[in-house]
Each structure stands twice: as structure tokens, then as C-alpha cells.
Amino acid sequence: MMFYLDTFLAEAEESSSGVDLLLPATSELVAGVVAFAVVFFFVWKWALPAMNETLDKRSAEIEGQIKEAESTKSEAEKSKQEYDALVSNADAEVQKIIDEGKQAAEKLKEDVLTEARAEAEAIVEKAKSDSDAEKERVSTELKSEVADLSLEISQKVASSMSKTDQKKLIEKFIKELN
Amino acid sequence: MITAAETCDFINNVVCKPENVNSLFEFGNFGSSDISRTEILILLAAIIPVVLMFFGLRKKSVIPGRLQSVVESIFTFVKDEIALGVIGRGGEKFTPYLISVFMFILVGNLFEVTPLINFPVTSRMALPLFLSLVTYVIFLFVGIKTEGIKYFTNLLWPPGVPVALKPLVGAIELVSVLLVRPFSLAVRLFANLVAGHVMLSLLLASAYFFVVQPGVGEYIVSKAPVGLAWFTLGLAIYGFELIVSILQAYIFTLLSAVYIQTSLHPEH
């Protein structure tokens, strides 16, 4: 065991050259300088400008799309307003048509009623006139018959009466008739 | 570590140690060339984010795809939450630097949990030290540009410090801001990734040794469950290290922004 420990300590003492690890190897330093210079110049001259350009392009695109969306929205709102106005006008139009229809129907009804009334009046008038004519005819016929009867009676009475009495009677009769 | 350990003679050596401790963290050479695999990985840590950013941002689509969303999210996060959120007014100038730091460190860190690589390049001191020195230079430069030479006097002796305390405060600020700050920034990243790498290596190497390592074949049946336990724990730590990798990239970037902010807006 002691042998191993001694050997280990001796080896550890020899390996104190581990501090070498903290000293950079010249060739690696050169490689590092070259490598980092490549990365730095690439980022500085190409990558970062390319990314900034991409981001600017994206910002412009997004702004454009936002503006387009706003414009589309405003157009849609305008169309909606027009549509609403159209719908509202359509309601008014329908109401107007209904009103006109109602008015036409009322007028038609009025006309029909007026016509019916006129026809009814005409019928009544005609009936009245017919009735009057009939009445007149009947009256005339009656008068004629009455006259015939009267003449017949008067002839019968007259045949039994004097001429003066006949004459008086005829005058009286005529007077009563009137 | 497994690569280093495979060269050991377990039967004859009680303690198996490589010639140089650095070799534990070295990845070997790439083929027969002199370029080490660490250097290749460092270059990959640059190429991968560049390729991702290129394919993510090349279409510049208004409606982003998945990759574009990921890249844009990272960029927007660093820009809004770190560059503008921490630095505030004037922070946009530092956005490219902060994004580069974040992406570079993130990919470098994530190599730790990338199958077949499993080696974070930020666990080598070169990268953290270089990046922290860049941050250090930036915040010193910004401070001098903002306040002139008064930047150093204000830094060492913040307004309102009693005269008697000025030497002490000046010494503390000199050490903490001008000397320790870049070092602490580098070591924070480096140490976290080294610790994670060592922990993962130990757990997975233990599993490997207990289950697979030839030469201990007579114990394989009895030791295999122990190896599997280490492997299970290693997988759990794997998930933890994934979080650490992202968090450390964020912390390094955030602290860089905080240091720049203190120089840019000393009134805060």
C-alpha cells in the first residue's frame, strides 16, 4: 500500500506540469484567431444585415397586411351599412306596396260599393218606376173599368132618369172623380 | 482520455500517466499532417455556425423555416437580451461581436456532447483566453473613448470613495478589473468545460474499462454491472453538460456585454 502511495505521490509531483493546461498552444491560438475572425466578419458583413433586412421586410409585410385588413374591414363595414340601408329601404318599400295595395283595395271596395249602391238604387228606382207605371196602368185600367162601369151604370140609371137629372148626375160624378 | 489510456500497460503500471498532461486533452494529429485535430475542430467551430447562418438567412423569407427560425431566435436573443438589454443605448454597435462570440463558443462547447467528437475546443485555453482578451481590449478601448484618460482614474477610484481608502480601493480595483477580469472570464469558460470533459471522460472511460478493456477478462462478468452503472451516470451527465455548454456560452457573452456596458455608461 505504501508502495502504491509513494508511487502515486511521485507521479502527482511529476504531473504538476498540469499548469501547462492554462498556457495556450500557439497553433491553437492562431487557429482560434482565424476561426473567430471568419465568424465575426461573416456576422458583421452578411448575417446581421441579412437578418435585419429580413426583419424589416417582415415588419413591412405585417404592417401592409394590417393596413389591408383594416381597409377590408372598413369596406366590409361600408358594405354592411349599405346592406342594412338596403334592407331598411326594402322594408319601407314593402310597407309602401302594402299601403298602396291597401289603398287600391279600399278604392276598389269603395268603387264596388258605390257601383252596387248605384245599381241597387237604379234597381230600386226602376222598380219604383215600374211600380208607378204599373200603378198608373192599373189606375188607368181601373179608371177605364170604373168609367165603363160608370157608363154602364149611368146608362142604366140614365135610362131611368130625366135628361136634366142625367146631366146633373154626370157633372157631379165627374166632379167627384176629379 | 480513452485514446491516451489505451497506450497504458495496466498490468505492469500501477499509475498510468502520459508523458505530458496536455496529451489528455489532445486529440491527435489529423492524418499524417501537422495540423492537430483540435485545430481542425477550432476551424470547424467557425465553419459550422457560418454554414448554419448562411443556410438559415440566405432566403430572407418573411415566413421563416425551421433553420431560419433557430438562427433568427439566436440573433434576436443576443441582440435584444444581451446587446441592447445589458449594454443599452449604443449596444447595437457591439451586436456583431456578441453574436459571433456566442455562436463560436456555443458550437465549440457543444463539441463536448457531439457523438464521435466529444471534445470541447473551449476546454483548451487558447480560445477562452483569446476571446476574453478581445473583450478586454474592447472594454478598455470603449472606456478610453468615452471618458478619455479619466476612465482609468474613475475605474480605480470610483466617485465617493473616501481619500483614506483610495490606495486600498485603487489596488483592489486595479487587480480585479485590469488584471483578474480577463483571466477570470477565460478561466470560467475553460474550467467549466475542462471539468465537464474530464467528468464525462472518467465516467465513460470507467464504463469502457469495466466492460470492454482486454486484460481484465477474468473479471468482466462481475465488473460489467459496475461499468454499466458508470455508463448510465455518464449519460445523465451528458445531458447536464449539454445545458452547461449552452449556459457557459451565454455567461461569457453576457459578461462581455456587462464589461462593455461599464465602460460605455460609467454613470451606471
Short mmCIF file of N, CA and C in Angstrom, two decimals, chain A:
data_model
loop_
_atom_site.label_atom_id
_atom_site.label_comp_id
_atom_site.label_asym_id
_atom_site.label_seq_id
_atom_site.Cartn_x
_atom_site.Cartn_y
_atom_site.Cartn_z
N MET A 1 0.83 -1.21 0.00
CA MET A 1 0.00 0.00 0.00
C MET A 1 0.86 1.25 0.00
N MET A 2 1.91 1.20 0.89
CA MET A 2 2.83 2.33 0.97
C MET A 2 3.53 2.54 -0.37
N PHE A 3 3.81 1.41 -1.02
CA PHE A 3 4.49 1.48 -2.29
C PHE A 3 3.63 2.22 -3.31
N TYR A 4 2.36 1.85 -3.31
CA TYR A 4 1.43 2.49 -4.23
C TYR A 4 1.32 3.98 -3.96
N LEU A 5 1.22 4.33 -2.64
CA LEU A 5 1.05 5.75 -2.26
C LEU A 5 2.27 6.56 -2.69
N ASP A 6 3.46 5.98 -2.42
CA ASP A 6 4.70 6.67 -2.81
C ASP A 6 4.74 6.89 -4.31
N THR A 7 4.39 5.82 -5.02
CA THR A 7 4.40 5.92 -6.48
C THR A 7 3.44 7.00 -6.94
N PHE A 8 2.24 6.97 -6.33
CA PHE A 8 1.22 7.94 -6.71
C PHE A 8 1.69 9.38 -6.45
N LEU A 9 2.25 9.60 -5.23
CA LEU A 9 2.72 10.96 -4.90
C LEU A 9 3.83 11.40 -5.85
N ALA A 10 4.71 10.45 -6.13
CA ALA A 10 5.82 10.78 -7.05
C ALA A 10 5.26 11.16 -8.40
N GLU A 11 4.29 10.39 -8.87
CA GLU A 11 3.68 10.67 -10.17
C GLU A 11 2.95 12.00 -10.15
N ALA A 12 2.26 12.26 -9.02
CA ALA A 12 1.50 13.50 -8.89
C ALA A 12 2.43 14.70 -8.92
N GLU A 13 3.58 14.55 -8.27
CA GLU A 13 4.56 15.64 -8.25
C GLU A 13 5.06 15.92 -9.66
N GLU A 14 5.29 14.83 -10.36
CA GLU A 14 5.77 14.99 -11.74
C GLU A 14 4.69 15.64 -12.61
N SER A 15 3.44 15.31 -12.29
CA SER A 15 2.37 15.83 -13.15
C SER A 15 1.94 17.24 -12.77
N SER A 16 2.76 17.94 -11.96
CA SER A 16 2.45 19.33 -11.65
C SER A 16 2.52 20.19 -12.91
N SER A 17 3.01 19.58 -13.98
CA SER A 17 3.03 20.30 -15.24
C SER A 17 1.62 20.52 -15.78
N GLY A 18 0.60 20.13 -15.01
CA GLY A 18 -0.81 20.38 -15.39
C GLY A 18 -1.08 21.85 -15.59
N VAL A 19 -0.23 22.70 -15.02
CA VAL A 19 -0.38 24.14 -15.23
C VAL A 19 -0.21 24.47 -16.72
N ASP A 20 0.40 23.52 -17.42
CA ASP A 20 0.54 23.71 -18.88
C ASP A 20 -0.82 23.92 -19.54
N LEU A 21 -1.81 23.31 -18.90
CA LEU A 21 -3.16 23.43 -19.47
C LEU A 21 -3.61 24.88 -19.57
N LEU A 22 -3.10 25.72 -18.66
CA LEU A 22 -3.52 27.13 -18.65
C LEU A 22 -2.75 27.95 -19.68
N LEU A 23 -1.73 27.36 -20.26
CA LEU A 23 -0.96 28.09 -21.27
C LEU A 23 -1.46 27.72 -22.66
N PRO A 24 -1.87 28.71 -23.42
CA PRO A 24 -2.43 28.39 -24.73
C PRO A 24 -1.37 27.93 -25.70
N ALA A 25 -1.72 26.94 -26.49
CA ALA A 25 -0.80 26.47 -27.54
C ALA A 25 -0.86 27.47 -28.68
N THR A 26 0.31 27.87 -29.17
CA THR A 26 0.38 28.91 -30.20
C THR A 26 -0.44 28.54 -31.44
N SER A 27 -0.30 27.30 -31.86
CA SER A 27 -1.02 26.89 -33.09
C SER A 27 -2.53 26.99 -32.89
N GLU A 28 -2.99 26.62 -31.69
CA GLU A 28 -4.43 26.70 -31.40
C GLU A 28 -4.88 28.16 -31.32
N LEU A 29 -3.98 29.00 -30.77
CA LEU A 29 -4.29 30.43 -30.68
C LEU A 29 -4.47 31.01 -32.09
N VAL A 30 -3.57 30.64 -32.96
CA VAL A 30 -3.65 31.13 -34.35
C VAL A 30 -4.94 30.62 -35.00
N ALA A 31 -5.18 29.32 -34.81
CA ALA A 31 -6.43 28.74 -35.38
C ALA A 31 -7.65 29.46 -34.81
N GLY A 32 -7.61 29.75 -33.51
CA GLY A 32 -8.72 30.45 -32.87
C GLY A 32 -8.93 31.84 -33.43
N VAL A 33 -7.82 32.58 -33.61
CA VAL A 33 -7.90 33.94 -34.16
C VAL A 33 -8.51 33.90 -35.56
N VAL A 34 -8.00 33.00 -36.38
CA VAL A 34 -8.51 32.89 -37.76
C VAL A 34 -9.99 32.50 -37.74
N ALA A 35 -10.32 31.48 -36.95
CA ALA A 35 -11.69 30.98 -36.91
C ALA A 35 -12.65 32.06 -36.43
N PHE A 36 -12.27 32.76 -35.35
CA PHE A 36 -13.18 33.78 -34.83
C PHE A 36 -13.31 34.94 -35.81
N ALA A 37 -12.20 35.28 -36.48
CA ALA A 37 -12.25 36.37 -37.46
C ALA A 37 -13.23 36.02 -38.58
N VAL A 38 -13.23 34.77 -39.00
CA VAL A 38 -14.16 34.33 -40.05
C VAL A 38 -15.60 34.51 -39.58
N VAL A 39 -15.87 34.02 -38.37
CA VAL A 39 -17.24 34.13 -37.83
C VAL A 39 -17.63 35.59 -37.70
N PHE A 40 -16.73 36.40 -37.12
CA PHE A 40 -17.06 37.81 -36.88
C PHE A 40 -17.34 38.55 -38.19
N PHE A 41 -16.46 38.38 -39.18
CA PHE A 41 -16.67 39.10 -40.44
C PHE A 41 -17.93 38.62 -41.15
N PHE A 42 -18.20 37.33 -41.04
CA PHE A 42 -19.42 36.83 -41.67
C PHE A 42 -20.66 37.42 -41.00
N VAL A 43 -20.66 37.44 -39.67
CA VAL A 43 -21.81 38.00 -38.94
C VAL A 43 -21.93 39.50 -39.23
N TRP A 44 -20.81 40.19 -39.17
CA TRP A 44 -20.79 41.66 -39.31
C TRP A 44 -21.22 42.11 -40.70
N LYS A 45 -20.63 41.44 -41.72
CA LYS A 45 -20.85 41.91 -43.09
C LYS A 45 -22.06 41.29 -43.78
N TRP A 46 -22.45 40.08 -43.39
CA TRP A 46 -23.53 39.44 -44.14
C TRP A 46 -24.71 39.00 -43.26
N ALA A 47 -24.43 38.22 -42.21
CA ALA A 47 -25.53 37.59 -41.47
C ALA A 47 -26.43 38.61 -40.78
N LEU A 48 -25.83 39.55 -40.05
CA LEU A 48 -26.66 40.52 -39.32
C LEU A 48 -27.41 41.45 -40.27
N PRO A 49 -26.75 42.02 -41.31
CA PRO A 49 -27.52 42.81 -42.27
C PRO A 49 -28.64 42.00 -42.93
N ALA A 50 -28.34 40.72 -43.25
CA ALA A 50 -29.37 39.87 -43.87
C ALA A 50 -30.55 39.69 -42.93
N MET A 51 -30.24 39.48 -41.65
CA MET A 51 -31.34 39.28 -40.70
C MET A 51 -32.12 40.57 -40.50
N ASN A 52 -31.41 41.71 -40.41
CA ASN A 52 -32.11 42.99 -40.26
C ASN A 52 -33.01 43.27 -41.46
N GLU A 53 -32.47 42.92 -42.66
CA GLU A 53 -33.28 43.12 -43.87
C GLU A 53 -34.54 42.25 -43.82
N THR A 54 -34.34 41.00 -43.40
CA THR A 54 -35.48 40.08 -43.29
C THR A 54 -36.51 40.60 -42.29
N LEU A 55 -36.01 41.09 -41.15
CA LEU A 55 -36.93 41.58 -40.12
C LEU A 55 -37.67 42.82 -40.61
N ASP A 56 -36.93 43.71 -41.34
CA ASP A 56 -37.58 44.91 -41.89
C ASP A 56 -38.66 44.52 -42.90
N LYS A 57 -38.28 43.54 -43.76
CA LYS A 57 -39.23 43.07 -44.77
C LYS A 57 -40.47 42.49 -44.09
N ARG A 58 -40.22 41.73 -43.03
CA ARG A 58 -41.34 41.12 -42.31
C ARG A 58 -42.22 42.18 -41.65
N SER A 59 -41.55 43.19 -41.05
CA SER A 59 -42.32 44.27 -40.41
C SER A 59 -43.18 44.98 -41.44
N ALA A 60 -42.54 45.28 -42.63
CA ALA A 60 -43.29 45.98 -43.68
C ALA A 60 -44.47 45.13 -44.14
N GLU A 61 -44.20 43.83 -44.28
CA GLU A 61 -45.25 42.90 -44.73
C GLU A 61 -46.39 42.87 -43.73
N ILE A 62 -46.03 42.79 -42.45
CA ILE A 62 -47.06 42.73 -41.40
C ILE A 62 -47.85 44.03 -41.37
N GLU A 63 -47.11 45.16 -41.47
CA GLU A 63 -47.81 46.46 -41.49
C GLU A 63 -48.76 46.53 -42.67
N GLY A 64 -48.25 46.08 -43.84
CA GLY A 64 -49.08 46.08 -45.06
C GLY A 64 -50.32 45.23 -44.86
N GLN A 65 -50.13 44.07 -44.25
CA GLN A 65 -51.27 43.17 -44.06
C GLN A 65 -52.26 43.75 -43.05
N ILE A 66 -51.70 44.44 -42.04
CA ILE A 66 -52.60 45.07 -41.05
C ILE A 66 -53.42 46.16 -41.75
N LYS A 67 -52.73 46.97 -42.58
CA LYS A 67 -53.43 48.04 -43.30
C LYS A 67 -54.49 47.45 -44.24
N GLU A 68 -54.09 46.36 -44.93
CA GLU A 68 -55.02 45.72 -45.86
C GLU A 68 -56.23 45.19 -45.10
N ALA A 69 -55.94 44.59 -43.93
CA ALA A 69 -57.02 44.05 -43.11
C ALA A 69 -57.95 45.17 -42.65
N GLU A 70 -57.33 46.32 -42.27
CA GLU A 70 -58.15 47.46 -41.83
C GLU A 70 -59.01 47.97 -42.98
N SER A 71 -58.37 48.04 -44.17
CA SER A 71 -59.11 48.52 -45.34
C SER A 71 -60.26 47.57 -45.68
N THR A 72 -59.97 46.26 -45.62
CA THR A 72 -61.00 45.26 -45.90
C THR A 72 -62.13 45.36 -44.88
N LYS A 73 -61.72 45.59 -43.64
CA LYS A 73 -62.72 45.70 -42.56
C LYS A 73 -63.61 46.91 -42.80
N SER A 74 -62.94 48.04 -43.18
CA SER A 74 -63.73 49.25 -43.40
C SER A 74 -64.66 49.07 -44.60
N GLU A 75 -64.15 48.37 -45.64
CA GLU A 75 -65.01 48.09 -46.81
C GLU A 75 -66.18 47.20 -46.41
N ALA A 76 -65.87 46.21 -45.57
CA ALA A 76 -66.93 45.29 -45.12
C ALA A 76 -67.98 46.04 -44.31
N GLU A 77 -67.48 46.97 -43.47
CA GLU A 77 -68.42 47.76 -42.67
C GLU A 77 -69.30 48.63 -43.56
N LYS A 78 -68.65 49.21 -44.59
CA LYS A 78 -69.39 50.05 -45.53
C LYS A 78 -70.46 49.22 -46.26
N SER A 79 -70.03 48.02 -46.70
CA SER A 79 -70.96 47.13 -47.40
C SER A 79 -72.11 46.75 -46.48
N LYS A 80 -71.77 46.53 -45.22
CA LYS A 80 -72.81 46.14 -44.26
C LYS A 80 -73.81 47.28 -44.08
N GLN A 81 -73.24 48.51 -44.00
CA GLN A 81 -74.12 49.67 -43.85
C GLN A 81 -75.05 49.79 -45.06
N GLU A 82 -74.44 49.58 -46.25
CA GLU A 82 -75.25 49.65 -47.47
C GLU A 82 -76.33 48.57 -47.47
N TYR A 83 -75.91 47.40 -47.03
CA TYR A 83 -76.86 46.28 -47.00
C TYR A 83 -77.98 46.58 -46.00
N ASP A 84 -77.56 47.11 -44.81
CA ASP A 84 -78.57 47.45 -43.80
C ASP A 84 -79.55 48.48 -44.35
N ALA A 85 -78.94 49.49 -45.06
CA ALA A 85 -79.79 50.55 -45.64
C ALA A 85 -80.75 49.94 -46.66
N LEU A 86 -80.18 49.01 -47.44
CA LEU A 86 -80.98 48.35 -48.48
C LEU A 86 -82.12 47.56 -47.84
N VAL A 87 -81.77 46.82 -46.80
CA VAL A 87 -82.78 46.02 -46.09
C VAL A 87 -83.83 46.94 -45.50
N SER A 88 -83.33 48.04 -44.89
CA SER A 88 -84.26 49.00 -44.28
C SER A 88 -85.15 49.62 -45.36
N ASN A 89 -84.59 49.98 -46.53
CA ASN A 89 -85.36 50.52 -47.64
C ASN A 89 -86.36 49.48 -48.17
N ALA A 90 -85.89 48.23 -48.20
CA ALA A 90 -86.75 47.17 -48.68
C ALA A 90 -87.99 47.05 -47.79
N ASP A 91 -87.76 47.19 -46.49
CA ASP A 91 -88.89 47.16 -45.55
C ASP A 91 -89.87 48.29 -45.87
N ALA A 92 -89.27 49.48 -46.08
CA ALA A 92 -90.12 50.65 -46.38
C ALA A 92 -90.87 50.42 -47.69
N GLU A 93 -90.14 49.83 -48.65
CA GLU A 93 -90.74 49.56 -49.98
C GLU A 93 -91.92 48.60 -49.83
N VAL A 94 -91.64 47.55 -49.04
CA VAL A 94 -92.70 46.55 -48.81
C VAL A 94 -93.90 47.20 -48.15
N GLN A 95 -93.60 48.05 -47.16
CA GLN A 95 -94.67 48.74 -46.44
C GLN A 95 -95.47 49.62 -47.40
N LYS A 96 -94.69 50.30 -48.31
CA LYS A 96 -95.34 51.18 -49.28
C LYS A 96 -96.26 50.38 -50.19
N ILE A 97 -95.70 49.21 -50.64
CA ILE A 97 -96.50 48.35 -51.53
C ILE A 97 -97.77 47.88 -50.81
N ILE A 98 -97.55 47.50 -49.55
CA ILE A 98 -98.72 47.04 -48.77
C ILE A 98 -99.74 48.17 -48.64
N ASP A 99 -99.16 49.37 -48.31
CA ASP A 99 -100.07 50.53 -48.15
C ASP A 99 -100.82 50.81 -49.45
N GLU A 100 -100.04 50.78 -50.55
CA GLU A 100 -100.68 51.03 -51.85
C GLU A 100 -101.73 49.98 -52.16
N GLY A 101 -101.38 48.74 -51.84
CA GLY A 101 -102.32 47.64 -52.05
C GLY A 101 -103.59 47.86 -51.25
N LYS A 102 -103.33 48.28 -49.99
CA LYS A 102 -104.49 48.51 -49.11
C LYS A 102 -105.36 49.62 -49.69
N GLN A 103 -104.63 50.70 -50.12
CA GLN A 103 -105.37 51.84 -50.67
C GLN A 103 -106.17 51.41 -51.92
N ALA A 104 -105.47 50.63 -52.79
CA ALA A 104 -106.14 50.17 -54.01
C ALA A 104 -107.36 49.31 -53.67
N ALA A 105 -107.15 48.43 -52.66
CA ALA A 105 -108.24 47.55 -52.24
C ALA A 105 -109.40 48.36 -51.69
N GLU A 106 -109.01 49.37 -50.88
CA GLU A 106 -110.05 50.25 -50.30
C GLU A 106 -110.84 50.95 -51.41
N LYS A 107 -110.03 51.45 -52.40
CA LYS A 107 -110.67 52.18 -53.50
C LYS A 107 -111.59 51.24 -54.28
N LEU A 108 -111.04 50.02 -54.51
CA LEU A 108 -111.82 49.04 -55.25
C LEU A 108 -113.12 48.72 -54.51
N LYS A 109 -112.91 48.55 -53.21
CA LYS A 109 -114.08 48.24 -52.36
C LYS A 109 -115.10 49.36 -52.43
N GLU A 110 -114.54 50.60 -52.36
CA GLU A 110 -115.40 51.78 -52.39
C GLU A 110 -116.17 51.85 -53.73
N ASP A 111 -115.35 51.60 -54.80
CA ASP A 111 -115.96 51.65 -56.15
C ASP A 111 -117.06 50.60 -56.29
N VAL A 112 -116.69 49.38 -55.83
CA VAL A 112 -117.69 48.29 -55.94
C VAL A 112 -118.94 48.63 -55.16
N LEU A 113 -118.69 49.16 -53.94
CA LEU A 113 -119.84 49.51 -53.09
C LEU A 113 -120.67 50.61 -53.74
N THR A 114 -119.93 51.63 -54.29
CA THR A 114 -120.64 52.75 -54.93
C THR A 114 -121.46 52.25 -56.11
N GLU A 115 -120.77 51.38 -56.88
CA GLU A 115 -121.45 50.83 -58.06
C GLU A 115 -122.66 50.01 -57.63
N ALA A 116 -122.38 49.18 -56.57
CA ALA A 116 -123.50 48.35 -56.10
C ALA A 116 -124.66 49.20 -55.60
N ARG A 117 -124.23 50.25 -54.85
CA ARG A 117 -125.28 51.15 -54.35
C ARG A 117 -126.05 51.77 -55.51
N ALA A 118 -125.25 52.22 -56.52
CA ALA A 118 -125.89 52.87 -57.67
C ALA A 118 -126.81 51.89 -58.38
N GLU A 119 -126.26 50.62 -58.51
CA GLU A 119 -127.09 49.62 -59.19
C GLU A 119 -128.35 49.34 -58.39
N ALA A 120 -128.11 49.23 -57.06
CA ALA A 120 -129.26 48.97 -56.19
C ALA A 120 -130.27 50.11 -56.29
N GLU A 121 -129.72 51.33 -56.29
CA GLU A 121 -130.61 52.49 -56.39
C GLU A 121 -131.35 52.48 -57.73
N ALA A 122 -130.50 52.12 -58.77
CA ALA A 122 -131.12 52.08 -60.11
C ALA A 122 -132.22 51.03 -60.14
N ILE A 123 -131.88 49.86 -59.49
CA ILE A 123 -132.89 48.78 -59.47
C ILE A 123 -134.13 49.26 -58.71
N VAL A 124 -133.81 49.88 -57.54
CA VAL A 124 -134.94 50.37 -56.73
C VAL A 124 -135.73 51.40 -57.52
N GLU A 125 -134.94 52.28 -58.20
CA GLU A 125 -135.57 53.37 -58.98
C GLU A 125 -136.45 52.79 -60.09
N LYS A 126 -135.82 51.76 -60.74
CA LYS A 126 -136.53 51.13 -61.85
C LYS A 126 -137.80 50.44 -61.35
N ALA A 127 -137.52 49.74 -60.18
CA ALA A 127 -138.68 49.05 -59.60
C ALA A 127 -139.77 50.04 -59.22
N LYS A 128 -139.30 51.14 -58.70
CA LYS A 128 -140.24 52.19 -58.31
C LYS A 128 -141.00 52.69 -59.56
N SER A 129 -140.13 52.91 -60.58
CA SER A 129 -140.72 53.45 -61.82
C SER A 129 -141.70 52.43 -62.43
N ASP A 130 -141.24 51.17 -62.39
CA ASP A 130 -142.11 50.10 -62.92
C ASP A 130 -143.39 50.03 -62.10
N SER A 131 -143.15 50.14 -60.82
CA SER A 131 -144.31 50.08 -59.92
C SER A 131 -145.26 51.23 -60.21
N ASP A 132 -144.70 52.42 -60.41
CA ASP A 132 -145.53 53.60 -60.69
C ASP A 132 -146.28 53.42 -62.01
N ALA A 133 -145.48 52.88 -62.97
CA ALA A 133 -146.10 52.68 -64.29
C ALA A 133 -147.25 51.67 -64.17
N GLU A 134 -146.95 50.61 -63.39
CA GLU A 134 -147.96 49.57 -63.20
C GLU A 134 -149.17 50.15 -62.47
N LYS A 135 -148.76 50.95 -61.49
CA LYS A 135 -149.83 51.60 -60.70
C LYS A 135 -150.68 52.48 -61.62
N GLU A 136 -149.92 53.22 -62.49
CA GLU A 136 -150.62 54.11 -63.43
C GLU A 136 -151.50 53.31 -64.38
N ARG A 137 -150.84 52.19 -64.82
CA ARG A 137 -151.62 51.35 -65.76
C ARG A 137 -152.84 50.77 -65.10
N VAL A 138 -152.59 50.26 -63.89
CA VAL A 138 -153.72 49.67 -63.14
C VAL A 138 -154.74 50.73 -62.86
N SER A 139 -154.23 51.90 -62.48
CA SER A 139 -155.14 53.01 -62.18
C SER A 139 -155.94 53.37 -63.44
N THR A 140 -155.20 53.43 -64.57
CA THR A 140 -155.86 53.79 -65.84
C THR A 140 -156.89 52.73 -66.19
N GLU A 141 -156.41 51.45 -66.01
CA GLU A 141 -157.34 50.36 -66.32
C GLU A 141 -158.56 50.43 -65.40
N LEU A 142 -158.20 50.69 -64.15
CA LEU A 142 -159.29 50.79 -63.14
C LEU A 142 -160.24 51.92 -63.48
N LYS A 143 -159.60 53.05 -63.83
CA LYS A 143 -160.43 54.20 -64.20
C LYS A 143 -161.29 53.86 -65.42
N SER A 144 -160.63 53.18 -66.36
CA SER A 144 -161.37 52.82 -67.58
C SER A 144 -162.52 51.91 -67.24
N GLU A 145 -162.15 50.93 -66.37
CA GLU A 145 -163.23 50.00 -65.97
C GLU A 145 -164.29 50.71 -65.17
N VAL A 146 -163.80 51.59 -64.31
CA VAL A 146 -164.75 52.38 -63.49
C VAL A 146 -165.61 53.22 -64.44
N ALA A 147 -164.94 53.77 -65.45
CA ALA A 147 -165.68 54.61 -66.41
C ALA A 147 -166.69 53.78 -67.18
N ASP A 148 -166.19 52.57 -67.57
CA ASP A 148 -167.09 51.67 -68.30
C ASP A 148 -168.26 51.30 -67.43
N LEU A 149 -167.88 50.94 -66.18
CA LEU A 149 -168.94 50.55 -65.23
C LEU A 149 -169.85 51.74 -64.96
N SER A 150 -169.19 52.85 -64.80
CA SER A 150 -169.99 54.07 -64.53
C SER A 150 -170.92 54.37 -65.71
N LEU A 151 -170.29 54.18 -66.89
CA LEU A 151 -171.10 54.43 -68.10
C LEU A 151 -172.22 53.45 -68.18
N GLU A 152 -171.88 52.23 -67.87
CA GLU A 152 -172.92 51.20 -67.90
C GLU A 152 -173.98 51.51 -66.88
N ILE A 153 -173.51 51.82 -65.66
CA ILE A 153 -174.46 52.15 -64.58
C ILE A 153 -175.22 53.42 -64.97
N SER A 154 -174.42 54.34 -65.47
CA SER A 154 -175.07 55.60 -65.81
C SER A 154 -176.09 55.43 -66.94
N GLN A 155 -175.74 54.54 -67.85
CA GLN A 155 -176.69 54.28 -68.91
C GLN A 155 -177.96 53.68 -68.35
N LYS A 156 -177.69 52.72 -67.41
CA LYS A 156 -178.87 52.09 -66.80
C LYS A 156 -179.69 53.07 -66.00
N VAL A 157 -178.88 53.96 -65.20
CA VAL A 157 -179.58 54.97 -64.36
C VAL A 157 -180.18 56.03 -65.27
N ALA A 158 -179.39 56.40 -66.29
CA ALA A 158 -179.86 57.48 -67.16
C ALA A 158 -181.13 57.10 -67.94
N SER A 159 -181.18 55.86 -68.27
CA SER A 159 -182.35 55.43 -68.97
C SER A 159 -183.61 55.59 -68.15
N SER A 160 -183.36 55.58 -66.82
CA SER A 160 -184.49 55.77 -65.93
C SER A 160 -184.63 57.18 -65.43
N MET A 161 -183.73 58.07 -65.84
CA MET A 161 -183.76 59.46 -65.35
C MET A 161 -184.04 60.43 -66.48
N SER A 162 -184.48 61.68 -66.01
CA SER A 162 -184.68 62.73 -66.99
C SER A 162 -183.35 63.24 -67.46
N LYS A 163 -183.45 64.00 -68.60
CA LYS A 163 -182.22 64.48 -69.17
C LYS A 163 -181.48 65.44 -68.28
N THR A 164 -182.28 66.27 -67.51
CA THR A 164 -181.65 67.22 -66.55
C THR A 164 -180.95 66.50 -65.43
N ASP A 165 -181.66 65.53 -64.91
CA ASP A 165 -181.05 64.74 -63.81
C ASP A 165 -179.80 64.00 -64.28
N GLN A 166 -179.94 63.56 -65.56
CA GLN A 166 -178.75 62.82 -66.11
C GLN A 166 -177.54 63.75 -66.19
N LYS A 167 -177.90 64.92 -66.72
CA LYS A 167 -176.82 65.88 -66.84
C LYS A 167 -176.21 66.28 -65.52
N LYS A 168 -177.04 66.50 -64.49
CA LYS A 168 -176.54 66.85 -63.13
C LYS A 168 -175.70 65.74 -62.53
N LEU A 169 -176.23 64.57 -62.74
CA LEU A 169 -175.54 63.41 -62.18
C LEU A 169 -174.15 63.24 -62.83
N ILE A 170 -174.16 63.43 -64.17
CA ILE A 170 -172.86 63.29 -64.88
C ILE A 170 -171.85 64.32 -64.39
N GLU A 171 -172.35 65.52 -64.20
CA GLU A 171 -171.43 66.57 -63.72
C GLU A 171 -170.91 66.30 -62.31
N LYS A 172 -171.84 65.86 -61.50
CA LYS A 172 -171.46 65.52 -60.09
C LYS A 172 -170.45 64.38 -60.05
N PHE A 173 -170.76 63.40 -60.94
CA PHE A 173 -169.86 62.24 -60.98
C PHE A 173 -168.43 62.62 -61.42
N ILE A 174 -168.47 63.45 -62.47
CA ILE A 174 -167.15 63.88 -62.98
C ILE A 174 -166.39 64.70 -61.95
N LYS A 175 -167.17 65.52 -61.29
CA LYS A 175 -166.57 66.35 -60.22
C LYS A 175 -165.97 65.49 -59.10
N GLU A 176 -166.66 64.49 -58.72
CA GLU A 176 -166.15 63.58 -57.66
C GLU A 176 -164.91 62.80 -58.10
N LEU A 177 -164.98 62.45 -59.42
CA LEU A 177 -163.84 61.72 -59.95
C LEU A 177 -162.54 62.55 -59.86
N ASN A 178 -162.69 63.79 -60.14
CA ASN A 178 -161.51 64.68 -60.08
C ASN A 178 -161.06 64.94 -58.66
#
